[in-house]
Tab-separated table of C-alpha atoms in Angstrom:
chain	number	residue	atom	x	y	z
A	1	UNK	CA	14.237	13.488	20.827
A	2	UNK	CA	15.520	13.581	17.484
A	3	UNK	CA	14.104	17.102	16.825
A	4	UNK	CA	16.168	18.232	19.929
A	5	UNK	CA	19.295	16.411	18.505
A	6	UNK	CA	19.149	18.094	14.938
A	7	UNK	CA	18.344	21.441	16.494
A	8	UNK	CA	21.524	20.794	18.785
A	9	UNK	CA	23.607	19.670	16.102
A	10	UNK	CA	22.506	22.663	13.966
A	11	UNK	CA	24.029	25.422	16.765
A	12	UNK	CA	27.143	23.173	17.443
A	13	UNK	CA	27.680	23.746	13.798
A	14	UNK	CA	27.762	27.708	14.001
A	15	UNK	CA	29.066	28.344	17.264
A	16	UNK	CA	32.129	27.522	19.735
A	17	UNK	CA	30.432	24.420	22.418
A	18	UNK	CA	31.285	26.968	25.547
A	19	UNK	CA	30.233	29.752	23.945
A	20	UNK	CA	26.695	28.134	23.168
A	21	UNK	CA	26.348	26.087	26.856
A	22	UNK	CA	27.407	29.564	28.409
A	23	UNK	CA	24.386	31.107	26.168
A	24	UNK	CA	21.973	28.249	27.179
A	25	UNK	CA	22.649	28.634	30.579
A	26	UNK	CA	21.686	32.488	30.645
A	27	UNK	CA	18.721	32.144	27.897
A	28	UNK	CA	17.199	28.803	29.847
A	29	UNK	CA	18.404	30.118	33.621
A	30	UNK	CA	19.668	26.728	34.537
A	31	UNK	CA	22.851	25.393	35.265
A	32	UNK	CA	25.811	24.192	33.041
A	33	UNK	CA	25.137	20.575	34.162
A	34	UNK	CA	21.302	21.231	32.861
A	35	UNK	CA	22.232	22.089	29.219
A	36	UNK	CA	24.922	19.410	29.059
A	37	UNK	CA	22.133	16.783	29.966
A	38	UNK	CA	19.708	18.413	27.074
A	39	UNK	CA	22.430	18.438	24.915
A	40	UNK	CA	23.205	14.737	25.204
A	41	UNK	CA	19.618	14.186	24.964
A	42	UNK	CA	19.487	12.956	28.387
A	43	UNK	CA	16.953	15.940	29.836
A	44	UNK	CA	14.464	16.465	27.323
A	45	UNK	CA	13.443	20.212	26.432
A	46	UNK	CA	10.035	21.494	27.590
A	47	UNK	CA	7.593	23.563	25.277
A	48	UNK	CA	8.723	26.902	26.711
A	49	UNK	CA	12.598	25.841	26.269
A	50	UNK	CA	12.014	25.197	23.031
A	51	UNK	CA	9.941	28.513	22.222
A	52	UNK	CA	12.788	30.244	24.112
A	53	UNK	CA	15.905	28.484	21.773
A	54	UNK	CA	13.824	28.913	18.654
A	55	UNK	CA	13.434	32.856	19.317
A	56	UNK	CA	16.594	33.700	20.381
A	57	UNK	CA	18.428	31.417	18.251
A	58	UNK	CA	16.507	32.853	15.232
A	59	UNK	CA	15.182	29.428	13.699
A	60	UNK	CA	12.411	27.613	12.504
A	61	UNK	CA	11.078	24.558	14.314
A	62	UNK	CA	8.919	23.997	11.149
A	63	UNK	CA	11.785	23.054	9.501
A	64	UNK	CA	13.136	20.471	11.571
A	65	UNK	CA	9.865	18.736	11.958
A	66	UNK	CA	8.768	18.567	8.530
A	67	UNK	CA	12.515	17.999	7.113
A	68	UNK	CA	11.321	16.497	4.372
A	69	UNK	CA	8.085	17.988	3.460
A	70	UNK	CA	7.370	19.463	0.595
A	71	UNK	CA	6.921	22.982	2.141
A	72	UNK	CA	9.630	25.183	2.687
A	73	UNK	CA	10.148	27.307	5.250
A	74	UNK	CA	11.721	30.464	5.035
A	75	UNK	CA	13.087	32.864	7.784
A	76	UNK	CA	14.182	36.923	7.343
A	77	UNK	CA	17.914	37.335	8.074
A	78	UNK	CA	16.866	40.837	9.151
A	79	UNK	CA	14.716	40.215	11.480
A	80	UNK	CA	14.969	43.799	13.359
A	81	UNK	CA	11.422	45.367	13.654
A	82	UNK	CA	13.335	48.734	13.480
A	83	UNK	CA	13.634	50.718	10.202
A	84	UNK	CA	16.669	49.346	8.138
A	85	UNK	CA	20.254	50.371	9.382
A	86	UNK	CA	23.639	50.148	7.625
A	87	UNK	CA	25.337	49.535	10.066
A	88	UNK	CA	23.245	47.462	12.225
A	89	UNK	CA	23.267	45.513	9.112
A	90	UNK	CA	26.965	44.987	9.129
A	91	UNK	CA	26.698	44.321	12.548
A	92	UNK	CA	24.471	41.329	12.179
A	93	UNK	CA	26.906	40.596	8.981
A	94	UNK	CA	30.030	40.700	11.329
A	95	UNK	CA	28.429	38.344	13.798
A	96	UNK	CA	27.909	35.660	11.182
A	97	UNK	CA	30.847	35.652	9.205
A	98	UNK	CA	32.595	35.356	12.519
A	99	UNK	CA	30.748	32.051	13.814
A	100	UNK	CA	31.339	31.203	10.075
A	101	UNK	CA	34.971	31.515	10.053
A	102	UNK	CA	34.982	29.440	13.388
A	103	UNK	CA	33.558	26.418	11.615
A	104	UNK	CA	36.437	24.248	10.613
A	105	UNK	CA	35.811	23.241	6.730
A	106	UNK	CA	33.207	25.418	6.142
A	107	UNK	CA	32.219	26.347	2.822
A	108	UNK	CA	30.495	29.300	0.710
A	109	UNK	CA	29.165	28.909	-2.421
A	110	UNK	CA	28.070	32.394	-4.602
A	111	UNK	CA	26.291	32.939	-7.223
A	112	UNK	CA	26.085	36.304	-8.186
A	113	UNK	CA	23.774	38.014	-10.080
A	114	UNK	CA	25.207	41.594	-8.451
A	115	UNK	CA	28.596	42.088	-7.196
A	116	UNK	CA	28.762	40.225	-3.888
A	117	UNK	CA	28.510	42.471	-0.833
A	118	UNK	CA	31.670	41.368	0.440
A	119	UNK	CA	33.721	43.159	-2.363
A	120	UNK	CA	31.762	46.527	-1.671
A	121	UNK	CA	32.996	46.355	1.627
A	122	UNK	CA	36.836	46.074	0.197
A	123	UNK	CA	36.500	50.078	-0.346
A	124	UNK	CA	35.509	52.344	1.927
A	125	UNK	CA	33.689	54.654	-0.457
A	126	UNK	CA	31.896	51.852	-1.987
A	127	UNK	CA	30.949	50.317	1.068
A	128	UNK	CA	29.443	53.693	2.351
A	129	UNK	CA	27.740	54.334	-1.172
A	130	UNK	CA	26.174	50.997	-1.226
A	131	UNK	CA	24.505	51.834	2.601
A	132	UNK	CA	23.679	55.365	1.631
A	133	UNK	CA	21.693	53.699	-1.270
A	134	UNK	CA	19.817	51.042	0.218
A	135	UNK	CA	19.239	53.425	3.152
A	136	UNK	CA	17.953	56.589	0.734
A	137	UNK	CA	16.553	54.602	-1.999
A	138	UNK	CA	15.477	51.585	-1.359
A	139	UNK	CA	14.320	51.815	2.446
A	140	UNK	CA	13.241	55.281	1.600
A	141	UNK	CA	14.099	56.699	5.424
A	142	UNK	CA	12.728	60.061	5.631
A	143	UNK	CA	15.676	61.648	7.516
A	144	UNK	CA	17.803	60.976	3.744
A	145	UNK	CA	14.721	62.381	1.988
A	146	UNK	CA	16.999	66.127	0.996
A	147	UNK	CA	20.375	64.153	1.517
A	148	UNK	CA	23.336	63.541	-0.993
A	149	UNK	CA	26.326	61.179	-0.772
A	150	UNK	CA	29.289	61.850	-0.202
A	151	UNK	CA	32.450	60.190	-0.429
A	152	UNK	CA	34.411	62.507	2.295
A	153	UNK	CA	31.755	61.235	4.622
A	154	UNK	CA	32.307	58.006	5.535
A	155	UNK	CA	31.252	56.372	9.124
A	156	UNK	CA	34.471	55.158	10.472
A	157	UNK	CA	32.515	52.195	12.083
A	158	UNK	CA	31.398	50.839	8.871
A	159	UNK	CA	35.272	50.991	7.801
A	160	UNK	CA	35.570	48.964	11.027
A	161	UNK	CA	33.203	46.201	10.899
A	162	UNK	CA	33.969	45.533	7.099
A	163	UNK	CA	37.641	45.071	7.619
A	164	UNK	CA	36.570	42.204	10.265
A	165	UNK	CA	33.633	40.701	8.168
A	166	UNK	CA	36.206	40.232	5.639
A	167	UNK	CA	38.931	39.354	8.160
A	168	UNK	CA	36.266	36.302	8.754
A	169	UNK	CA	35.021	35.971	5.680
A	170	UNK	CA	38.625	35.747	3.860
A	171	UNK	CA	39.244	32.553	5.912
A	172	UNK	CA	36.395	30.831	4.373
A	173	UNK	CA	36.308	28.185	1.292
A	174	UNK	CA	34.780	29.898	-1.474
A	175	UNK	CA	33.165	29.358	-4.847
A	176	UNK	CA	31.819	32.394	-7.025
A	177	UNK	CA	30.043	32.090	-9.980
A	178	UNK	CA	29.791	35.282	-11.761
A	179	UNK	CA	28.327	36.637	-15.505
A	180	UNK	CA	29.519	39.770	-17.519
A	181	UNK	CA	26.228	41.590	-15.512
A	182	UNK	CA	27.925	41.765	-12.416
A	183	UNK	CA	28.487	45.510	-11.918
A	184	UNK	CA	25.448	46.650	-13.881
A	185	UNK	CA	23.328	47.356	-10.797
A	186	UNK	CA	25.833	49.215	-9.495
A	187	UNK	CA	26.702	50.933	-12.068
A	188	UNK	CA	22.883	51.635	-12.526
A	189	UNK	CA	22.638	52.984	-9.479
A	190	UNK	CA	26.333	55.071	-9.538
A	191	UNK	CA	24.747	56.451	-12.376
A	192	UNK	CA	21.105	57.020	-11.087
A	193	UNK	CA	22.393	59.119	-8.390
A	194	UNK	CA	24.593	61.287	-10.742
A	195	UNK	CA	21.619	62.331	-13.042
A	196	UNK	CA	19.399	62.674	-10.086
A	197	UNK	CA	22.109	65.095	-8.519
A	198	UNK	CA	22.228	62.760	-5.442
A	199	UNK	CA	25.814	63.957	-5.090
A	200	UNK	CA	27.482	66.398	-3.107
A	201	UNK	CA	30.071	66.610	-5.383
A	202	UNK	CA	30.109	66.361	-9.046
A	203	UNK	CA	33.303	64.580	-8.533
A	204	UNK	CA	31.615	62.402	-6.093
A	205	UNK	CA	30.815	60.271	-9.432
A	206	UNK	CA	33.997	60.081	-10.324
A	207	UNK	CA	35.767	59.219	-7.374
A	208	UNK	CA	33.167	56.116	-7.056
A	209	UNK	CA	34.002	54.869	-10.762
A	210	UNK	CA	37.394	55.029	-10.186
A	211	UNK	CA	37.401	52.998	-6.793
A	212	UNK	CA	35.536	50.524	-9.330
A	213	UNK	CA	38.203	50.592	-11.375
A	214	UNK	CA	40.455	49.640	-8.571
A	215	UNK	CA	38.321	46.858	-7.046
A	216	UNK	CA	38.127	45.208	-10.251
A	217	UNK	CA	41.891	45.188	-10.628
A	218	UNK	CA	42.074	43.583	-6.991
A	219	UNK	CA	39.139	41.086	-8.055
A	220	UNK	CA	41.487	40.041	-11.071
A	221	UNK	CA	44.384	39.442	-8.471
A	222	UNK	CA	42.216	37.710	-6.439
A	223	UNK	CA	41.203	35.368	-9.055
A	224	UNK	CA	44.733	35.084	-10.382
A	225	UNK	CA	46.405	33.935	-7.164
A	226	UNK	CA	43.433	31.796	-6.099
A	227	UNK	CA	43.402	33.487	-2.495
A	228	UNK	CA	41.501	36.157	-0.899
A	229	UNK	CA	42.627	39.081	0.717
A	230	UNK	CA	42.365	42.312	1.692
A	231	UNK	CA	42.448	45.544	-0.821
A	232	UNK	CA	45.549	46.793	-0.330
A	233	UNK	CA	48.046	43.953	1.048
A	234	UNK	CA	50.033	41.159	-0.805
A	235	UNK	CA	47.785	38.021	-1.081
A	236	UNK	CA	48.963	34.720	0.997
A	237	UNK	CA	49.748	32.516	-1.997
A	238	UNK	CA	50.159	29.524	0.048
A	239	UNK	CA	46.690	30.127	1.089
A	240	UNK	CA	43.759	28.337	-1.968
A	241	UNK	CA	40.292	29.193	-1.070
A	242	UNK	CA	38.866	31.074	-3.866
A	243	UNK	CA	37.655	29.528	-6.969
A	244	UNK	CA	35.853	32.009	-9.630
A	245	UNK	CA	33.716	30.706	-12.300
A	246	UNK	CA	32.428	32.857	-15.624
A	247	UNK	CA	29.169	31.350	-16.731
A	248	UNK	CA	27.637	32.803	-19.934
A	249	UNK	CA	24.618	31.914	-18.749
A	250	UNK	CA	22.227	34.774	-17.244
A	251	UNK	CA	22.452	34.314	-13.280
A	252	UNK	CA	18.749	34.835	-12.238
A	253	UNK	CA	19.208	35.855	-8.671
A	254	UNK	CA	21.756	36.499	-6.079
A	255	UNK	CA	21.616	32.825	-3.817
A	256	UNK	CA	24.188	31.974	-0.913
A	257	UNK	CA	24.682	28.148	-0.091
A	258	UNK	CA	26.784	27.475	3.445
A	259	UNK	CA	27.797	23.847	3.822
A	260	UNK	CA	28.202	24.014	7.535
A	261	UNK	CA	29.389	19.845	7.402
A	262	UNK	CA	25.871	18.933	9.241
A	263	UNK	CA	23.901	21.619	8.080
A	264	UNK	CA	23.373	23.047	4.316
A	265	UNK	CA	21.577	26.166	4.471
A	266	UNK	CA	20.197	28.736	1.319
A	267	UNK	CA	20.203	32.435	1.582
A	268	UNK	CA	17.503	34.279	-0.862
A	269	UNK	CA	17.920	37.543	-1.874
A	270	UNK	CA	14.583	39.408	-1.110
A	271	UNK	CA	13.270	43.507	-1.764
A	272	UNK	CA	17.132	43.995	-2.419
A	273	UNK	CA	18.252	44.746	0.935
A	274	UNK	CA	16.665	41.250	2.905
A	275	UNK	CA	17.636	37.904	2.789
A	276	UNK	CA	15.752	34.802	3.471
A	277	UNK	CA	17.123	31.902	4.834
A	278	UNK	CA	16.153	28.168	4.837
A	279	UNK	CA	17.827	25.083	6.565
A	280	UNK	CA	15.286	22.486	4.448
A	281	UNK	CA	17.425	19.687	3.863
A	282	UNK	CA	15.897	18.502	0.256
A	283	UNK	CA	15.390	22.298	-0.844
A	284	UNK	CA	19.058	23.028	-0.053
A	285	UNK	CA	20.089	19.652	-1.476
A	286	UNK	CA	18.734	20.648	-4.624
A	287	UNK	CA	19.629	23.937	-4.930
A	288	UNK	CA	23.150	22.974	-4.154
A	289	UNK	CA	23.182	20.256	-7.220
A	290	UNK	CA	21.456	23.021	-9.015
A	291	UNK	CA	24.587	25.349	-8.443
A	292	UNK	CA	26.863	22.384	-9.090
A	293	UNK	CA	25.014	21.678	-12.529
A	294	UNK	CA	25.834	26.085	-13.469
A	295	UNK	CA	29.834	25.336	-12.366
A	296	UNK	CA	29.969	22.523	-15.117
A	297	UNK	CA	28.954	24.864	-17.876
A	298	UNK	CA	30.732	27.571	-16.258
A	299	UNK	CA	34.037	28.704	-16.665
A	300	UNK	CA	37.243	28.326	-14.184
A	301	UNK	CA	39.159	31.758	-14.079
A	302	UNK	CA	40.756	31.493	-11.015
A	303	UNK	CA	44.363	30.394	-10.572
A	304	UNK	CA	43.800	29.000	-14.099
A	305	UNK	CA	42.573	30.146	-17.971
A	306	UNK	CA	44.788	33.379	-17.720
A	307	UNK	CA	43.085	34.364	-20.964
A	308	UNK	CA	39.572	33.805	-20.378
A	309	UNK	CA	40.083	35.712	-16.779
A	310	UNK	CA	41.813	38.667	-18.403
A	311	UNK	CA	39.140	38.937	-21.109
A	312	UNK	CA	36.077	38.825	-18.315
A	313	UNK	CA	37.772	41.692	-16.547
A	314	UNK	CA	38.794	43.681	-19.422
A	315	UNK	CA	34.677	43.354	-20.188
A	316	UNK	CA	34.420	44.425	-16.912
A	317	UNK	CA	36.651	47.746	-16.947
A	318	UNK	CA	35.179	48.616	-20.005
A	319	UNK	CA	31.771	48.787	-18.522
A	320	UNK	CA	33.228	51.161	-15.861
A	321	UNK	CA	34.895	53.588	-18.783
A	322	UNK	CA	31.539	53.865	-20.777
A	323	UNK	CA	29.454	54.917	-17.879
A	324	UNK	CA	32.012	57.303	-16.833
A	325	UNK	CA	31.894	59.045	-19.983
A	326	UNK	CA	28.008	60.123	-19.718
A	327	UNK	CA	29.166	63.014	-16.868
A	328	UNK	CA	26.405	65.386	-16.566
């Protein structure tokens, strides 16, 4: 019964209660009643219930039996058998940030090898660059095979769903730990795609550098004011949820930790564009200590150390400037 609790426990943490017993009811075909008793424990689950929660639910009973077994057990955030999709990505994205966002006290901890997703999607040209990449070059889809980028085409949905991922994902407590190689894979790539002739337009290159420029101005605000916002509008001052560290140290990979209150869980960046997630409670345990143990060698920039944050970002725009002067 225990299993059953924890797996309970685990959805109650991520979603509204009527929202999930209305989902139970259609994925198990029973009534509200029925999935109030299983999720007091009263009515046990059967084998097939189980298969059916674990499947549509996306998780791993493996890691509720064997909680504290040695093994851990991964799961693919992308889990679409379809060829990758931009926006189907931000789709998924959208869906999570918004059961995030619902969870009262919920909180995000970064760190960042490569500029976090979220601040792509602040910029509408970056955003759409970024997809165009991972679509072209990294999933290699043969219909982009004789495309370029451009940044007059833009797909208004993607301008859509990022302003309400970051609608949700502004809401939520956040700590960042960042190193003076944030930008450099995509500047790598900005720059890949220049000498390749990947762009439309030569000023295509440009454009993108310069709406680099700008995010890293709004970054700086962000950090300044300690709050989170939108590019573009004032920041809510009353409103503390961002905390920005500068570590010196060389961030190996890009790892996401959500405290959920009952439920830690560890995001692994895999073949760039996947992510693999994990709710084992001694792995995330220690990888949160592990991220707590970087933040005490790490520096505070947000809301605090006006020098130290105005040197990182001046190391930052000066990045931007020297790649912008190899045109070609």
């Amino acid at each position: 019964m225990s299993i059953q609790v924890d797996i309970f426990d685990h959805l109650k943490s991520t979603r509204n209660d009527s929202l999930l017993v209305t989902e139970l009811c259609d994925l198990l075909a029973v009534s509200t009643d029925s999935v109030y008793r299983r999720l007091r424990g009263d009515t046990d689950l059967n084998l097939d219930e189980l298969s059916k929660i674990c499947n549509h639910f996306n998780i791993s009973i493996d890691s509720f039996i064997c909680k504290n077994s040695t093994k851990v057990h991964f799961q693919p955030v992308w889990h679409n058998d379809l060829e990758f999709n931009y926006v189907e990505y931000l789709r998924n994205l959208k869906s999570e940030m918004g059961a995030l966002s619902d969870t009262p006290d919920c909180r995000l901890f970064y760190s960042s090898k490569d500029l976090p997703l979220f601040y792509n999607l602040l910029i509408p040209e970056l955003s759409a660059f970024k997809g165009f990449f991972w679509e072209k070059s990294v999933a290699q889809l043969p219909q982009l095979r004789n495309s370029k980028f451009s940044v007059e085409n833009i797909n208004e949905e993607i301008i859509s769903l990022a302003e309400d991922i970051l609608s949700s994902y502004n809401t939520i407590n956040t700590s960042e730990l960042w190193n003076d190689g944030v930008l450099t894979s995509t500047l790598n790539q900005i720059q890949f795609y220049n000498d390749s002739g990947f762009f439309s337009d030569e000023n295509d290159f440009l454009v993108l550098l310069e709406k680099l420029q700008s995010l890293i101005d709004h970054c700086e605000e962000q950090a300044d004011t300690g709050s989170k916002f939108t590019f573009g509008n004032e920041p809510d001052t009353s409103t503390k949820n961002y905390y920005l560290y500068h570590s010196d140290i060389l961030i190996g990979d890009n790892t996401v930790i959500l405290d959920l209150n009952t439920q830690l869980s560890v995001y692994k960046a895999h073949n760039i564009i996947d992510n693999m997630v994990t709710q084992h409670e001694n792995f995330c345990k220690r990888t949160l200590q592990m991220h707590e143990n970087f933040l005490s060698t790490a520096t505070l920039i947000s809301s605090t150390n006006q020098r130290e944050r105005i040197r990182f970002f001046n190391r930052l725009r000066d990045k931007v400037e020297a790649v912008s002067k190899f045109t070609v």
